[in-house]
Coordinates of N, CA and C in Angstrom, one line a residue:
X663 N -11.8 -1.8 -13.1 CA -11.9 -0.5 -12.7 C -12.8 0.2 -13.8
X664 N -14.0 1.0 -12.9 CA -14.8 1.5 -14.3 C -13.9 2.5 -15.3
X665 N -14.1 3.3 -16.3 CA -13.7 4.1 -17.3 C -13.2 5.3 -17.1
X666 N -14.4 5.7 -16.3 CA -14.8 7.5 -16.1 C -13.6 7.5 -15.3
X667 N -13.0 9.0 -16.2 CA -12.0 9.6 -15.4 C -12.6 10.6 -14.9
X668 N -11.5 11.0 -13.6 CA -12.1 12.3 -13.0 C -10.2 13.3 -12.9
X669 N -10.6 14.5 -13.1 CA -9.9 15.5 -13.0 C -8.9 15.7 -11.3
X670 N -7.6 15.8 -11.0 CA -7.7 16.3 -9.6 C -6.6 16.7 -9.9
X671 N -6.4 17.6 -9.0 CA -4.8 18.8 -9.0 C -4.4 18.3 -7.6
X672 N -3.0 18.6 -7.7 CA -2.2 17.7 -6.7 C -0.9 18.2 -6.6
X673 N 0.1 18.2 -5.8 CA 1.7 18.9 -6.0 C 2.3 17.5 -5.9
X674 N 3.5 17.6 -6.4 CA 4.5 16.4 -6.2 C 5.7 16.6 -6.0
X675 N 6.7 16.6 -5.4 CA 7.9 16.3 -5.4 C 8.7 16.9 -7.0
X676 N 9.3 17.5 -7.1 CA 10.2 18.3 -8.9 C 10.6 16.8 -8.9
X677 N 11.7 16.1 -8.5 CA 12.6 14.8 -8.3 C 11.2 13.4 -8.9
X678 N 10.6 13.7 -8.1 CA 9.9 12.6 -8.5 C 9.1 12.5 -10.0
X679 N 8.2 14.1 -9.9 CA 8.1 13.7 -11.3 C 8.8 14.1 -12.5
X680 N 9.8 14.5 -12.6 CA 11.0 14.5 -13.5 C 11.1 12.5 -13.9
X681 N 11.4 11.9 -12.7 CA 11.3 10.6 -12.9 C 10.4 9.8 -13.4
X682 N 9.0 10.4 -13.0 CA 7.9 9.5 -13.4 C 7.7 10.0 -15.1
X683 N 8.0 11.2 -15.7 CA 8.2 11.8 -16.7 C 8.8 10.4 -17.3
X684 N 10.3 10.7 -17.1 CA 11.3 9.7 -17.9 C 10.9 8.4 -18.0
X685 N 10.2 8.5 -17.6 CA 9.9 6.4 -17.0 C 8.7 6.1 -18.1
X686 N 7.8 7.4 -18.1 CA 6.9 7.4 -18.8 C 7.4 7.3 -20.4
X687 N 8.2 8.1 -20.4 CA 8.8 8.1 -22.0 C 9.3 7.0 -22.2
X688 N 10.7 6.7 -21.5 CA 11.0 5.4 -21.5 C 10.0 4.1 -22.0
X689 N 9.1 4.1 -21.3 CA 8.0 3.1 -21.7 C 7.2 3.4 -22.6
X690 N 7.3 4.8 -23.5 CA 6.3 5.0 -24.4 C 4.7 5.1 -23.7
X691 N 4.3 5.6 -22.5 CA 3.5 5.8 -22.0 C 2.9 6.8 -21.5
X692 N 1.9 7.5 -21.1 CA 1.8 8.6 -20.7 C 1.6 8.4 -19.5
X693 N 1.5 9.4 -19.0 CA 1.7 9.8 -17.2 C 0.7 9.5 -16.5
X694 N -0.5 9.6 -17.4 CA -1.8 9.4 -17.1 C -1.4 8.0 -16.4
X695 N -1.6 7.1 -17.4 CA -1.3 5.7 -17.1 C -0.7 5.1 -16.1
X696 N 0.6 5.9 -15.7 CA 1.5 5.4 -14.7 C 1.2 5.7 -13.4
X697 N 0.1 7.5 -13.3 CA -0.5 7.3 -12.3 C -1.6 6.8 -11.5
X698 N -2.4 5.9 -12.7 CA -3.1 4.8 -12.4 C -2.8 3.9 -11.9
X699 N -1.8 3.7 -12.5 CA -1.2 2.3 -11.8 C -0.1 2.3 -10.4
X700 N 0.0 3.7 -10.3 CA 0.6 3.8 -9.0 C -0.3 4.0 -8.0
X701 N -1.5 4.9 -8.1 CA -2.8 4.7 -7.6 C -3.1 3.3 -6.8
X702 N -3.4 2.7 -7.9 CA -4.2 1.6 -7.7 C -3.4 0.4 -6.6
X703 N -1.8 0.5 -7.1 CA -0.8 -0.1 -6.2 C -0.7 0.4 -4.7
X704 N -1.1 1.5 -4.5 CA -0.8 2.5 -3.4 C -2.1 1.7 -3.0
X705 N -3.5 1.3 -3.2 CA -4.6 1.4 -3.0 C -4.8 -0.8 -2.5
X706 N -4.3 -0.8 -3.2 CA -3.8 -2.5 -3.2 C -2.9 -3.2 -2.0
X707 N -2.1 -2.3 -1.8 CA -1.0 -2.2 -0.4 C -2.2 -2.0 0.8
X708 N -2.8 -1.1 0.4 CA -2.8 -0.4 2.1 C -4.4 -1.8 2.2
X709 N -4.7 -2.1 1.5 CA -6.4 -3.0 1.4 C -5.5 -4.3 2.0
X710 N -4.1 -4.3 1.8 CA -4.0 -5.5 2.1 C -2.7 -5.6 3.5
X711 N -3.2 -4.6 3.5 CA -1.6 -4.4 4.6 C -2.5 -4.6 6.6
X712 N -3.9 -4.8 6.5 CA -4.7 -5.5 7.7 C -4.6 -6.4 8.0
X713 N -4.6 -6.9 9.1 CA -4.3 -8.4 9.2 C -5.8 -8.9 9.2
X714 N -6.3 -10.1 8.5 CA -7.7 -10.6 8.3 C -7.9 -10.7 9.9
X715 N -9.3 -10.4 9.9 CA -9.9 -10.7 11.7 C -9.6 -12.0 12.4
X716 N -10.0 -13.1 11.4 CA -9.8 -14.3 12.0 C -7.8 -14.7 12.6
X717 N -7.2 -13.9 11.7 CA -6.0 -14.1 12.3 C -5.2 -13.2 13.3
X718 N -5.8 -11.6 13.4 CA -5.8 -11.1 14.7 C -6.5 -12.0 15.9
X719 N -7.9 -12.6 16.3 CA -7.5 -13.7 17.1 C -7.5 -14.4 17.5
X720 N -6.6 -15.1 16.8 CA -5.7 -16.4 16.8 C -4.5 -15.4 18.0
X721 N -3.7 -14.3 17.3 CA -2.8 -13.9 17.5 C -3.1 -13.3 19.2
X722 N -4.3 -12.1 19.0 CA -4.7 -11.7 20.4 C -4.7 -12.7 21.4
X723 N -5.2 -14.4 20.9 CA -5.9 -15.4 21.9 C -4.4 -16.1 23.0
X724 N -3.6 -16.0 21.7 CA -2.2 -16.4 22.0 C -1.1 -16.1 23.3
X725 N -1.9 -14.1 23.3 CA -0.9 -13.3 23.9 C -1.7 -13.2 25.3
X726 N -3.3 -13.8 25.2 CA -3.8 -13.8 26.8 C -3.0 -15.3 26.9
X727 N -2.5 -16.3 26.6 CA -2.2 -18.0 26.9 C -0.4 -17.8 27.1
X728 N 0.3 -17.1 26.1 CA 1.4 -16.9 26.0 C 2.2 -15.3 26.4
X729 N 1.3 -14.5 27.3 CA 1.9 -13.3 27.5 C 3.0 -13.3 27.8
X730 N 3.5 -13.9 29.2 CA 4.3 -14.2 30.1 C 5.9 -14.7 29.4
X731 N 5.4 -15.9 28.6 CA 6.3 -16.4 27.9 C 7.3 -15.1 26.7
X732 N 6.1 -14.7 26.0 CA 6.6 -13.9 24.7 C 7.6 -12.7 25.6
X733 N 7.2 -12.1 26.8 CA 8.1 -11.5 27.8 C 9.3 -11.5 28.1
X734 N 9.1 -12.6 28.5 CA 10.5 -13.5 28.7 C 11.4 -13.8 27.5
X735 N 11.0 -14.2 26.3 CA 11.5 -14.4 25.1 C 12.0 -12.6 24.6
X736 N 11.7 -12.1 24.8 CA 12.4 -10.4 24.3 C 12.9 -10.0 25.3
X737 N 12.9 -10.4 26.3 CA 14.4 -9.5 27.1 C 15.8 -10.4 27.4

């Protein structure tokens, strides 16, 4: 990740960052830090939360060969 920070204003939750506060202390860290790394985690999830194309169809290919069946199997 390049260096350059950028500035942004944001509201949060009192609860949550009371927590991220403590967590931060706790670890001797600052806040900055933690919400990088929650950032980046939040950003890491969702990049990975697609199903790759080649395995949508496989999956799509399945449900034109196996519609019928998978129907029958859930009721």
């Amino acid at each position: 990740m390049p260096k350059f920070r950028e500035k942004f204003a944001t509201q949060v939750n009192a609860k949550v960052l009371a927590a991220v506060r403590k967590l931060a202390q706790n670890e001797g860290r600052q806040i900055q830090a933690l919400m990088d790394e929650a950032l980046s985690d939040l950003v890491e999830k969702h990049d990975h939360a697609r199903p790759r194309p080649h395995v949508m169809g496989v999956y799509l290919a399945s449900h034109e060969k196996y519609g019928l069946l998978y129907k029958k199997l859930a009721e």
